[in-house]
mmCIF file of C-alpha atoms in Angstrom:
data_model
loop_
_atom_site.group_PDB
_atom_site.id
_atom_site.type_symbol
_atom_site.label_atom_id
_atom_site.label_comp_id
_atom_site.label_asym_id
_atom_site.label_seq_id
_atom_site.Cartn_x
_atom_site.Cartn_y
_atom_site.Cartn_z
ATOM 1 C CA MET A 1 -70.991 84.345 103.380
ATOM 2 C CA THR A 2 -71.187 81.611 100.726
ATOM 3 C CA PRO A 3 -74.854 80.799 100.030
ATOM 4 C CA PRO A 4 -76.398 78.266 97.654
ATOM 5 C CA LYS A 5 -76.151 79.042 93.962
ATOM 6 C CA ALA A 6 -78.916 81.169 92.491
ATOM 7 C CA LEU A 7 -79.858 81.739 88.873
ATOM 8 C CA ALA A 8 -79.829 85.190 87.336
ATOM 9 C CA THR A 9 -80.185 86.561 83.831
ATOM 10 C CA ASP A 10 -76.919 87.750 82.294
ATOM 11 C CA ARG A 11 -77.365 91.444 81.568
ATOM 12 C CA SER A 12 -73.624 92.168 81.326
ATOM 13 C CA ARG A 13 -73.901 93.376 77.718
ATOM 14 C CA THR A 14 -76.923 95.596 78.183
ATOM 15 C CA PRO A 15 -76.196 99.202 79.232
ATOM 16 C CA HIS A 16 -78.802 100.755 81.467
ATOM 17 C CA THR A 17 -81.310 103.162 79.982
ATOM 18 C CA ALA A 18 -82.720 105.502 82.598
ATOM 19 C CA GLN A 19 -86.376 104.987 83.457
ATOM 20 C CA PRO A 20 -88.680 107.667 84.850
ATOM 21 C CA ALA A 21 -89.056 107.671 88.607
ATOM 22 C CA ILE A 22 -92.129 105.880 89.929
ATOM 23 C CA GLU A 23 -94.720 108.338 91.239
ATOM 24 C CA LEU A 24 -96.966 107.469 94.133
ATOM 25 C CA ALA A 25 -100.636 107.365 93.226
ATOM 26 C CA ASP A 26 -103.050 109.811 94.812
ATOM 27 C CA PRO A 27 -105.425 107.789 97.038
ATOM 28 C CA ALA A 28 -108.256 110.127 96.101
ATOM 29 C CA VAL A 29 -108.048 109.109 92.423
ATOM 30 C CA MET A 30 -107.072 105.475 92.849
ATOM 31 C CA PRO A 31 -108.738 103.268 90.211
ATOM 32 C CA PRO A 32 -110.829 100.313 91.396
ATOM 33 C CA PRO A 33 -109.109 96.929 91.680
ATOM 34 C CA ALA A 34 -108.589 95.089 88.390
ATOM 35 C CA TRP A 35 -110.708 92.022 87.695
ATOM 36 C CA HIS A 36 -107.854 89.620 88.419
ATOM 37 C CA GLU A 37 -107.207 91.387 91.741
ATOM 38 C CA ARG A 38 -110.856 90.988 92.706
ATOM 39 C CA ILE A 39 -110.678 87.275 91.852
ATOM 40 C CA ARG A 40 -107.528 86.917 93.971
ATOM 41 C CA ASP A 41 -109.205 88.704 96.890
ATOM 42 C CA TRP A 42 -112.225 86.409 96.611
ATOM 43 C CA PHE A 43 -109.990 83.346 96.508
ATOM 44 C CA ASN A 44 -107.955 84.500 99.514
ATOM 45 C CA ALA A 45 -111.160 84.946 101.494
ATOM 46 C CA LEU A 46 -112.172 81.418 100.525
ATOM 47 C CA VAL A 47 -108.779 79.942 101.485
ATOM 48 C CA ALA A 48 -109.015 81.634 104.874
ATOM 49 C CA THR A 49 -112.073 79.567 105.831
ATOM 50 C CA ASP A 50 -111.690 76.466 107.956
ATOM 51 C CA ARG A 51 -114.061 74.533 105.706
ATOM 52 C CA PHE A 52 -111.928 75.112 102.600
ATOM 53 C CA GLN A 53 -108.704 74.263 104.408
ATOM 54 C CA ARG A 54 -110.090 70.934 105.637
ATOM 55 C CA TRP A 55 -111.446 70.139 102.170
ATOM 56 C CA SER A 56 -108.213 71.036 100.354
ATOM 57 C CA ALA A 57 -106.203 68.812 102.702
ATOM 58 C CA ARG A 58 -108.403 65.833 101.699
ATOM 59 C CA PHE A 59 -109.009 66.401 97.981
ATOM 60 C CA PRO A 60 -106.330 64.496 95.960
ATOM 61 C CA LEU A 61 -105.583 67.338 93.516
ATOM 62 C CA THR A 62 -105.208 70.074 96.136
ATOM 63 C CA ARG A 63 -103.717 68.012 98.968
ATOM 64 C CA PRO A 64 -100.058 68.242 97.716
ATOM 65 C CA ILE A 65 -100.359 72.026 97.349
ATOM 66 C CA THR A 66 -101.945 72.407 100.771
ATOM 67 C CA LEU A 67 -99.299 70.278 102.470
ATOM 68 C CA ARG A 68 -96.470 72.112 100.697
ATOM 69 C CA ARG A 69 -97.804 75.507 101.742
ATOM 70 C CA SER A 70 -98.424 74.311 105.286
ATOM 71 C CA ARG A 71 -94.824 73.162 105.489
ATOM 72 C CA ALA A 72 -93.579 76.500 104.123
ATOM 73 C CA LEU A 73 -95.630 78.418 106.679
ATOM 74 C CA PHE A 74 -94.439 76.189 109.516
ATOM 75 C CA ASP A 75 -90.835 76.771 108.405
ATOM 76 C CA ILE A 76 -91.393 80.506 108.809
ATOM 77 C CA VAL A 77 -92.902 79.987 112.262
ATOM 78 C CA SER A 78 -90.019 77.716 113.281
ATOM 79 C CA GLY A 79 -87.214 79.696 111.674
ATOM 80 C CA PHE A 80 -85.760 80.929 114.951
ATOM 81 C CA VAL A 81 -85.452 77.379 116.274
ATOM 82 C CA TYR A 82 -83.672 76.363 113.079
ATOM 83 C CA THR A 83 -81.138 79.177 113.420
ATOM 84 C CA GLN A 84 -80.525 78.318 117.054
ATOM 85 C CA THR A 85 -79.922 74.685 116.121
ATOM 86 C CA LEU A 86 -77.303 75.850 113.640
ATOM 87 C CA LEU A 87 -75.753 78.189 116.218
ATOM 88 C CA ALA A 88 -75.521 75.375 118.775
ATOM 89 C CA CYS A 89 -73.701 73.160 116.260
ATOM 90 C CA VAL A 90 -71.265 75.994 115.513
ATOM 91 C CA GLU A 91 -70.644 76.856 119.156
ATOM 92 C CA LEU A 92 -69.985 73.187 119.951
ATOM 93 C CA ASP A 93 -67.632 72.909 116.945
ATOM 94 C CA LEU A 94 -69.510 69.886 115.642
ATOM 95 C CA PHE A 95 -68.831 70.467 111.943
ATOM 96 C CA ALA A 96 -65.069 70.458 112.382
ATOM 97 C CA TYR A 97 -65.321 67.503 114.791
ATOM 98 C CA LEU A 98 -67.230 65.396 112.246
ATOM 99 C CA ALA A 99 -65.039 66.434 109.306
ATOM 100 C CA SER A 100 -62.846 63.348 109.797
ATOM 101 C CA GLY A 101 -65.792 60.933 109.728
ATOM 102 C CA ALA A 102 -68.954 59.718 111.444
ATOM 103 C CA ARG A 103 -69.125 59.462 115.248
ATOM 104 C CA THR A 104 -71.426 57.821 117.744
ATOM 105 C CA ILE A 105 -73.763 59.770 120.006
ATOM 106 C CA ASP A 106 -71.567 58.972 123.007
ATOM 107 C CA GLU A 107 -68.459 60.295 121.262
ATOM 108 C CA ILE A 108 -70.225 63.478 120.217
ATOM 109 C CA ALA A 109 -71.710 63.925 123.695
ATOM 110 C CA GLU A 110 -68.248 63.683 125.248
ATOM 111 C CA HIS A 111 -66.840 66.186 122.735
ATOM 112 C CA ALA A 112 -69.685 68.653 123.323
ATOM 113 C CA ASN A 113 -69.856 68.133 127.089
ATOM 114 C CA LEU A 114 -73.589 67.423 126.848
ATOM 115 C CA SER A 115 -75.762 64.668 128.221
ATOM 116 C CA ARG A 116 -76.551 61.832 125.844
ATOM 117 C CA ALA A 117 -80.226 62.864 125.724
ATOM 118 C CA SER A 118 -79.403 66.481 124.861
ATOM 119 C CA THR A 119 -76.889 65.383 122.251
ATOM 120 C CA GLU A 120 -79.421 63.100 120.577
ATOM 121 C CA ARG A 121 -81.996 65.911 120.563
ATOM 122 C CA LEU A 122 -79.544 68.331 118.901
ATOM 123 C CA LEU A 123 -78.328 65.783 116.355
ATOM 124 C CA ASN A 124 -81.842 64.798 115.323
ATOM 125 C CA ALA A 125 -82.717 68.464 114.840
ATOM 126 C CA ALA A 126 -79.545 68.943 112.773
ATOM 127 C CA VAL A 127 -80.425 65.893 110.652
ATOM 128 C CA SER A 128 -83.865 67.343 109.907
ATOM 129 C CA LEU A 129 -82.169 70.523 108.667
ATOM 130 C CA GLN A 130 -79.678 68.522 106.560
ATOM 131 C CA LEU A 131 -76.780 69.843 108.615
ATOM 132 C CA MET A 132 -76.059 66.261 109.712
ATOM 133 C CA MET A 133 -77.002 62.831 108.425
ATOM 134 C CA LYS A 134 -77.636 59.633 110.331
ATOM 135 C CA ARG A 135 -75.556 56.596 109.452
ATOM 136 C CA ARG A 136 -75.808 52.939 110.423
ATOM 137 C CA HIS A 137 -75.141 51.746 113.953
ATOM 138 C CA GLY A 138 -76.270 55.018 115.523
ATOM 139 C CA ARG A 139 -73.476 57.151 114.042
ATOM 140 C CA TYR A 140 -73.833 60.713 112.776
ATOM 141 C CA ALA A 141 -71.926 62.430 109.960
ATOM 142 C CA LEU A 142 -71.933 65.754 108.145
ATOM 143 C CA GLY A 143 -74.986 66.500 106.021
ATOM 144 C CA LYS A 144 -75.039 68.251 102.660
ATOM 145 C CA LEU A 145 -75.560 71.661 104.292
ATOM 146 C CA GLY A 146 -73.112 71.023 107.120
ATOM 147 C CA ALA A 147 -70.125 69.915 105.049
ATOM 148 C CA PRO A 148 -69.601 73.331 103.354
ATOM 149 C CA LEU A 149 -69.258 74.925 106.809
ATOM 150 C CA VAL A 150 -66.090 73.027 107.684
ATOM 151 C CA GLY A 151 -63.260 75.555 107.764
ATOM 152 C CA ASN A 152 -65.489 78.304 106.332
ATOM 153 C CA THR A 153 -64.416 81.010 108.769
ATOM 154 C CA GLY A 154 -66.523 83.702 107.140
ATOM 155 C CA VAL A 155 -69.828 81.873 107.460
ATOM 156 C CA LEU A 156 -69.020 80.638 110.958
ATOM 157 C CA ALA A 157 -68.155 84.178 112.074
ATOM 158 C CA LEU A 158 -71.422 85.457 110.601
ATOM 159 C CA ILE A 159 -73.464 82.773 112.377
ATOM 160 C CA ARG A 160 -71.922 83.756 115.719
ATOM 161 C CA HIS A 161 -72.351 87.442 114.900
ATOM 162 C CA HIS A 162 -76.093 86.972 114.461
ATOM 163 C CA ARG A 163 -76.538 86.657 118.203
ATOM 164 C CA MET A 164 -76.845 90.456 118.201
ATOM 165 C CA ALA A 165 -79.431 90.447 115.422
ATOM 166 C CA TYR A 166 -81.537 87.896 117.304
ATOM 167 C CA HIS A 167 -81.421 90.147 120.365
ATOM 168 C CA ASP A 168 -82.380 93.281 118.438
ATOM 169 C CA LEU A 169 -85.250 91.560 116.642
ATOM 170 C CA SER A 170 -86.719 90.051 119.801
ATOM 171 C CA ASP A 171 -89.322 92.856 119.685
ATOM 172 C CA PRO A 172 -89.712 93.599 115.961
ATOM 173 C CA VAL A 173 -92.762 95.838 116.423
ATOM 174 C CA ALA A 174 -90.862 98.135 118.793
ATOM 175 C CA LEU A 175 -88.012 98.276 116.286
ATOM 176 C CA LEU A 176 -90.378 99.132 113.443
ATOM 177 C CA ARG A 177 -92.120 101.859 115.432
ATOM 178 C CA GLN A 178 -89.001 103.546 116.774
ATOM 179 C CA GLY A 179 -86.737 103.056 113.772
ATOM 180 C CA ALA A 180 -83.405 104.860 114.056
ATOM 181 C CA ASP A 181 -84.229 105.970 117.631
ATOM 182 C CA PHE A 182 -84.259 102.355 118.826
ATOM 183 C CA ARG A 183 -80.904 101.636 120.509
ATOM 184 C CA THR A 184 -79.659 98.244 119.342
ATOM 185 C CA GLU A 185 -76.725 95.912 119.771
ATOM 186 C CA LEU A 186 -75.994 96.118 116.054
ATOM 187 C CA SER A 187 -75.883 99.923 115.984
ATOM 188 C CA ARG A 188 -73.363 99.855 118.812
ATOM 189 C CA TYR A 189 -71.345 97.134 117.107
ATOM 190 C CA TRP A 190 -71.193 98.921 113.736
ATOM 191 C CA SER A 191 -69.898 102.052 115.399
ATOM 192 C CA TYR A 192 -69.766 104.164 112.226
ATOM 193 C CA ALA A 193 -73.519 103.717 111.717
ATOM 194 C CA ASP A 194 -74.542 106.358 114.258
ATOM 195 C CA ALA A 195 -71.291 108.194 115.028
ATOM 196 C CA PRO A 196 -71.574 111.984 114.506
ATOM 197 C CA ARG A 197 -67.884 112.122 113.514
ATOM 198 C CA PRO A 198 -66.951 108.660 112.248
ATOM 199 C CA GLN A 199 -63.431 109.768 111.344
ATOM 200 C CA GLN A 200 -62.727 110.129 115.081
ATOM 201 C CA ILE A 201 -63.600 106.504 115.938
ATOM 202 C CA ASP A 202 -60.593 104.818 117.533
ATOM 203 C CA ASP A 203 -59.011 101.433 116.844
ATOM 204 C CA ALA A 204 -60.725 99.688 119.736
ATOM 205 C CA ARG A 205 -64.183 100.465 118.318
ATOM 206 C CA VAL A 206 -63.377 99.469 114.726
ATOM 207 C CA ALA A 207 -61.489 96.271 115.578
ATOM 208 C CA ALA A 208 -64.486 93.946 116.035
ATOM 209 C CA TYR A 209 -66.451 94.921 112.939
ATOM 210 C CA SER A 210 -63.295 95.213 110.823
ATOM 211 C CA GLU A 211 -62.442 91.622 111.661
ATOM 212 C CA ILE A 212 -65.841 90.215 110.718
ATOM 213 C CA MET A 213 -65.805 92.221 107.484
ATOM 214 C CA ALA A 214 -62.390 90.733 106.730
ATOM 215 C CA ASP A 215 -63.590 87.204 107.536
ATOM 216 C CA THR A 216 -66.710 87.380 105.367
ATOM 217 C CA LEU A 217 -65.353 89.328 102.376
ATOM 218 C CA PRO A 218 -63.331 86.720 100.381
ATOM 219 C CA PRO A 219 -66.311 84.942 98.714
ATOM 220 C CA VAL A 220 -67.657 88.293 97.495
ATOM 221 C CA ALA A 221 -64.190 89.385 96.349
ATOM 222 C CA HIS A 222 -63.659 86.203 94.336
ATOM 223 C CA ASP A 223 -67.080 86.647 92.706
ATOM 224 C CA VAL A 224 -66.138 90.164 91.620
ATOM 225 C CA LEU A 225 -62.684 89.241 90.344
ATOM 226 C CA ASP A 226 -64.017 86.264 88.410
ATOM 227 C CA ALA A 227 -66.694 88.411 86.772
ATOM 228 C CA TYR A 228 -64.708 91.554 85.930
ATOM 229 C CA ASP A 229 -61.175 91.653 84.474
ATOM 230 C CA LEU A 230 -59.062 94.337 86.141
ATOM 231 C CA SER A 231 -56.004 93.697 83.960
ATOM 232 C CA ARG A 232 -56.758 96.635 81.644
ATOM 233 C CA HIS A 233 -56.564 99.101 84.529
ATOM 234 C CA ALA A 234 -53.516 100.762 86.043
ATOM 235 C CA CYS A 235 -54.685 101.765 89.530
ATOM 236 C CA LEU A 236 -57.566 100.637 91.754
ATOM 237 C CA LEU A 237 -58.948 102.697 94.654
ATOM 238 C CA ASP A 238 -61.069 100.636 97.061
ATOM 239 C CA VAL A 239 -63.357 103.051 98.919
ATOM 240 C CA GLY A 240 -64.575 101.769 102.277
ATOM 241 C CA GLY A 241 -61.982 99.041 101.831
ATOM 242 C CA GLY A 242 -61.810 97.946 105.468
ATOM 243 C CA GLU A 243 -58.659 96.084 106.421
ATOM 244 C CA GLY A 244 -57.616 95.576 102.805
ATOM 245 C CA VAL A 245 -58.801 92.016 102.207
ATOM 246 C CA PHE A 246 -60.232 92.873 98.785
ATOM 247 C CA LEU A 247 -57.048 94.701 97.766
ATOM 248 C CA ALA A 248 -54.874 91.799 98.893
ATOM 249 C CA LEU A 249 -56.884 89.386 96.731
ATOM 250 C CA VAL A 250 -56.722 91.828 93.808
ATOM 251 C CA GLY A 251 -52.981 92.184 94.253
ATOM 252 C CA ALA A 252 -52.492 88.415 94.170
ATOM 253 C CA ARG A 253 -54.209 88.235 90.771
ATOM 254 C CA HIS A 254 -52.882 91.430 89.171
ATOM 255 C CA ALA A 255 -49.208 91.985 89.883
ATOM 256 C CA ASN A 256 -48.963 95.199 87.833
ATOM 257 C CA LEU A 257 -51.972 96.984 89.328
ATOM 258 C CA GLN A 258 -51.318 99.819 91.766
ATOM 259 C CA LEU A 259 -53.559 99.652 94.826
ATOM 260 C CA ARG A 260 -55.100 102.344 97.016
ATOM 261 C CA LEU A 261 -57.506 102.208 99.938
ATOM 262 C CA PHE A 262 -59.744 104.838 101.532
ATOM 263 C CA ASP A 263 -61.509 104.297 104.857
ATOM 264 C CA LEU A 264 -61.839 105.830 108.296
ATOM 265 C CA PRO A 265 -58.416 106.701 109.753
ATOM 266 C CA ALA A 266 -58.449 103.941 112.370
ATOM 267 C CA VAL A 267 -59.509 101.388 109.754
ATOM 268 C CA ALA A 268 -56.918 102.600 107.235
ATOM 269 C CA THR A 269 -54.217 102.152 109.877
ATOM 270 C CA ARG A 270 -55.259 98.535 110.363
ATOM 271 C CA ALA A 271 -55.323 98.017 106.601
ATOM 272 C CA ARG A 272 -51.826 99.427 106.226
ATOM 273 C CA ALA A 273 -50.500 96.977 108.806
ATOM 274 C CA ARG A 274 -52.318 93.980 107.289
ATOM 275 C CA LEU A 275 -51.228 94.765 103.725
ATOM 276 C CA SER A 276 -47.642 95.445 104.737
ATOM 277 C CA GLN A 277 -47.502 92.118 106.535
ATOM 278 C CA ALA A 278 -48.866 90.457 103.378
ATOM 279 C CA GLY A 279 -46.023 91.953 101.328
ATOM 280 C CA TYR A 280 -47.904 94.759 99.565
ATOM 281 C CA ALA A 281 -46.241 97.728 101.265
ATOM 282 C CA ASP A 282 -44.647 98.965 98.030
ATOM 283 C CA ARG A 283 -47.879 98.716 96.017
ATOM 284 C CA VAL A 284 -50.524 100.073 98.390
ATOM 285 C CA ASP A 285 -51.342 103.566 99.642
ATOM 286 C CA CYS A 286 -53.888 103.692 102.483
ATOM 287 C CA HIS A 287 -55.715 106.987 102.964
ATOM 288 C CA GLY A 288 -57.710 107.849 106.085
ATOM 289 C CA GLY A 289 -60.793 110.049 105.908
ATOM 290 C CA ASN A 290 -64.575 110.236 105.895
ATOM 291 C CA PHE A 291 -66.173 109.727 102.496
ATOM 292 C CA HIS A 292 -69.297 111.497 103.716
ATOM 293 C CA ALA A 293 -67.327 114.737 104.028
ATOM 294 C CA ASP A 294 -63.936 114.409 102.320
ATOM 295 C CA ALA A 295 -62.954 114.347 98.661
ATOM 296 C CA LEU A 296 -61.597 111.017 97.477
ATOM 297 C CA PRO A 297 -57.988 110.614 96.320
ATOM 298 C CA THR A 298 -57.564 111.031 92.564
ATOM 299 C CA GLY A 299 -55.328 109.114 90.169
ATOM 300 C CA ALA A 300 -57.117 105.750 90.030
ATOM 301 C CA ASP A 301 -58.803 104.685 86.795
ATOM 302 C CA VAL A 302 -61.075 102.205 88.575
ATOM 303 C CA ILE A 303 -62.810 102.601 91.949
ATOM 304 C CA SER A 304 -64.552 99.844 93.880
ATOM 305 C CA LEU A 305 -67.366 100.022 96.417
ATOM 306 C CA VAL A 306 -67.601 96.520 97.876
ATOM 307 C CA ARG A 307 -70.452 96.071 100.382
ATOM 308 C CA VAL A 308 -70.514 99.806 101.090
ATOM 309 C CA LEU A 309 -73.666 101.396 99.684
ATOM 310 C CA LEU A 310 -76.244 99.178 101.403
ATOM 311 C CA ASP A 311 -75.011 100.465 104.794
ATOM 312 C CA HIS A 312 -76.100 104.044 104.049
ATOM 313 C CA ASP A 313 -79.219 106.053 103.285
ATOM 314 C CA ASP A 314 -80.069 107.286 99.791
ATOM 315 C CA GLU A 315 -78.846 110.841 100.331
ATOM 316 C CA SER A 316 -75.464 109.638 101.586
ATOM 317 C CA VAL A 317 -75.145 107.153 98.731
ATOM 318 C CA LEU A 318 -75.822 109.814 96.102
ATOM 319 C CA ARG A 319 -73.247 112.143 97.661
ATOM 320 C CA LEU A 320 -70.685 109.342 97.680
ATOM 321 C CA LEU A 321 -71.370 108.451 94.057
ATOM 322 C CA LYS A 322 -70.818 112.093 93.095
ATOM 323 C CA ARG A 323 -67.475 112.070 94.931
ATOM 324 C CA VAL A 324 -66.501 108.892 93.111
ATOM 325 C CA ARG A 325 -67.457 110.486 89.794
ATOM 326 C CA ALA A 326 -65.317 113.535 90.606
ATOM 327 C CA ALA A 327 -62.304 111.353 91.475
ATOM 328 C CA LEU A 328 -62.388 109.307 88.269
ATOM 329 C CA PRO A 329 -60.793 110.426 84.975
ATOM 330 C CA SER A 330 -62.568 110.311 81.639
ATOM 331 C CA GLY A 331 -63.058 106.646 80.751
ATOM 332 C CA GLY A 332 -62.800 105.612 84.399
ATOM 333 C CA VAL A 333 -64.866 102.785 85.845
ATOM 334 C CA LEU A 334 -66.753 102.238 89.101
ATOM 335 C CA LEU A 335 -67.483 98.740 90.429
ATOM 336 C CA ILE A 336 -70.405 98.361 92.853
ATOM 337 C CA ALA A 337 -70.522 94.950 94.498
ATOM 338 C CA GLU A 338 -73.041 94.016 97.167
ATOM 339 C CA ALA A 339 -76.155 91.985 97.869
ATOM 340 C CA MET A 340 -79.115 93.559 96.073
ATOM 341 C CA ALA A 341 -82.856 93.412 96.492
ATOM 342 C CA GLY A 342 -85.103 91.793 93.928
ATOM 343 C CA VAL A 343 -82.668 89.075 92.826
ATOM 344 C CA ARG A 344 -84.640 86.303 91.176
ATOM 345 C CA GLY A 345 -84.728 83.262 93.422
ATOM 346 C CA ALA A 346 -83.302 85.209 96.355
ATOM 347 C CA GLU A 347 -85.958 87.815 97.061
ATOM 348 C CA THR A 348 -85.909 87.109 100.797
ATOM 349 C CA VAL A 349 -82.242 88.151 101.043
ATOM 350 C CA GLY A 350 -82.800 91.796 100.142
ATOM 351 C CA ASP A 351 -86.417 92.347 101.145
ATOM 352 C CA ALA A 352 -86.465 90.370 104.409
ATOM 353 C CA TYR A 353 -82.992 89.638 105.780
ATOM 354 C CA PHE A 354 -81.139 92.839 104.861
ATOM 355 C CA SER A 355 -84.225 94.990 105.312
ATOM 356 C CA PHE A 356 -84.516 94.130 109.006
ATOM 357 C CA TYR A 357 -80.804 93.686 109.678
ATOM 358 C CA LEU A 358 -79.967 97.152 108.353
ATOM 359 C CA MET A 359 -82.900 98.691 110.195
ATOM 360 C CA ALA A 360 -81.486 97.239 113.423
ATOM 361 C CA MET A 361 -78.059 98.485 112.428
ATOM 362 C CA GLY A 362 -79.476 101.996 112.219
ATOM 363 C CA LYS A 363 -79.333 102.927 108.547
ATOM 364 C CA GLY A 364 -79.107 101.692 105.001
ATOM 365 C CA ARG A 365 -81.070 99.270 102.859
ATOM 366 C CA ALA A 366 -80.570 96.750 100.089
ATOM 367 C CA ARG A 367 -81.429 98.347 96.743
ATOM 368 C CA ARG A 368 -82.618 96.961 93.458
ATOM 369 C CA ALA A 369 -80.250 97.264 90.525
ATOM 370 C CA CYS A 370 -82.616 99.697 88.781
ATOM 371 C CA GLU A 371 -82.415 102.058 91.777
ATOM 372 C CA LEU A 372 -78.624 102.053 91.645
ATOM 373 C CA HIS A 373 -78.687 102.704 87.902
ATOM 374 C CA GLN A 374 -80.843 105.787 88.508
ATOM 375 C CA MET A 375 -78.516 107.028 91.262
ATOM 376 C CA LEU A 376 -75.491 106.534 89.033
ATOM 377 C CA GLN A 377 -77.103 108.586 86.284
ATOM 378 C CA ALA A 378 -77.959 111.319 88.785
ATOM 379 C CA ALA A 379 -74.327 111.308 89.948
ATOM 380 C CA GLY A 380 -73.078 111.945 86.409
ATOM 381 C CA PHE A 381 -72.060 108.527 85.101
ATOM 382 C CA LYS A 382 -72.613 108.015 81.374
ATOM 383 C CA ARG A 383 -73.765 104.408 81.467
ATOM 384 C CA SER A 384 -74.002 101.431 83.787
ATOM 385 C CA ARG A 385 -74.622 97.732 83.357
ATOM 386 C CA GLU A 386 -75.092 94.633 85.449
ATOM 387 C CA VAL A 387 -72.555 91.820 85.223
ATOM 388 C CA SER A 388 -73.504 88.278 86.189
ATOM 389 C CA THR A 389 -71.644 86.652 89.068
ATOM 390 C CA ARG A 390 -71.487 83.052 90.258
ATOM 391 C CA PHE A 391 -73.488 83.738 93.397
ATOM 392 C CA PRO A 392 -75.875 86.646 92.732
ATOM 393 C CA ILE A 393 -77.581 85.982 96.066
ATOM 394 C CA GLN A 394 -74.517 87.488 97.804
ATOM 395 C CA THR A 395 -72.809 89.473 95.038
ATOM 396 C CA GLY A 396 -74.635 91.742 92.667
ATOM 397 C CA LEU A 397 -72.192 93.589 90.410
ATOM 398 C CA ILE A 398 -72.739 96.851 88.556
ATOM 399 C CA VAL A 399 -70.104 98.439 86.312
ATOM 400 C CA ALA A 400 -70.506 102.182 85.708
ATOM 401 C CA GLU A 401 -68.459 104.239 83.239
ATOM 402 C CA VAL A 402 -67.538 107.920 83.255
#
């Protein structure tokens, strides 16, 4: 998915130095709150009063702050309606329809097979979200957030896919209380998430999620390839490589690089067919297996894990990193590319969106870069560093060296 740009500090030249693990404090010996914490608690209690809220909405110096925070809170309350407005526009194919220019309400209503009143209601909602914009003479055109969706198959597929997430999160408290025991649409969709023997999953079960992974991967792949130069390597092994979209994009940029893929047998079969059709049959070897249990193929001097680790629990991730370390030669490199928690300006992505999505999926979590650095050290890697990407909100990149 291609999100708005986000700023991040470039730490590509700074190798990671391991930090001691954070220990949980003993409640019995917890120190009292610091003075600034006590002031914040007092202020929060004051803000919670009706009298203060009415005063702050009138007083000239506090009124802009109060209105801004009220709007932010209302956006959280209304978030579901906003997403459903977007989904309706996607399902009715309005972005593609308006790509050629502005249309009247009657034209849009006929295209969408809606009444004029319903069409006007949807369009006005879309205008408020900047998905559409209103022109003269009652015409509507693409807005600044709607225009990038035209032809963006990855984002459109993800928007449609979120129907399942909306269903699973309809009772968030039940999901939180039952955790992995809560049967969800997403856990059934991502069939490897709860399969006791994922290597035995057949093609029919991997087809749907393999396709959406393929549709949404290119923006992440381009971020990685723009940030890290693979030309100095001889062979790349993409672990959890899905249908081979990342390898195909790598192959288009690096004609001399040998390519290998490792994924579940049914997925590897689909990748072999896709890559052969794309003309890479003589450069790609696709290996089927289960990276939770099987050793990885050796011979590659660079291994990639693209949107793989966040789908799995910490124990599984550490085991996988150790297998990657064992498969790499001295001087080999591991690339970890995925959305990460704690990204400046995009904190909600890791700590809100992925946190709940992956809980509904059944396992995994978005991790902060410092957590991955510690896991890499525990797995035996000598050093690791973060590399800046164009869109850190979707693509965090860590390079680890053996």
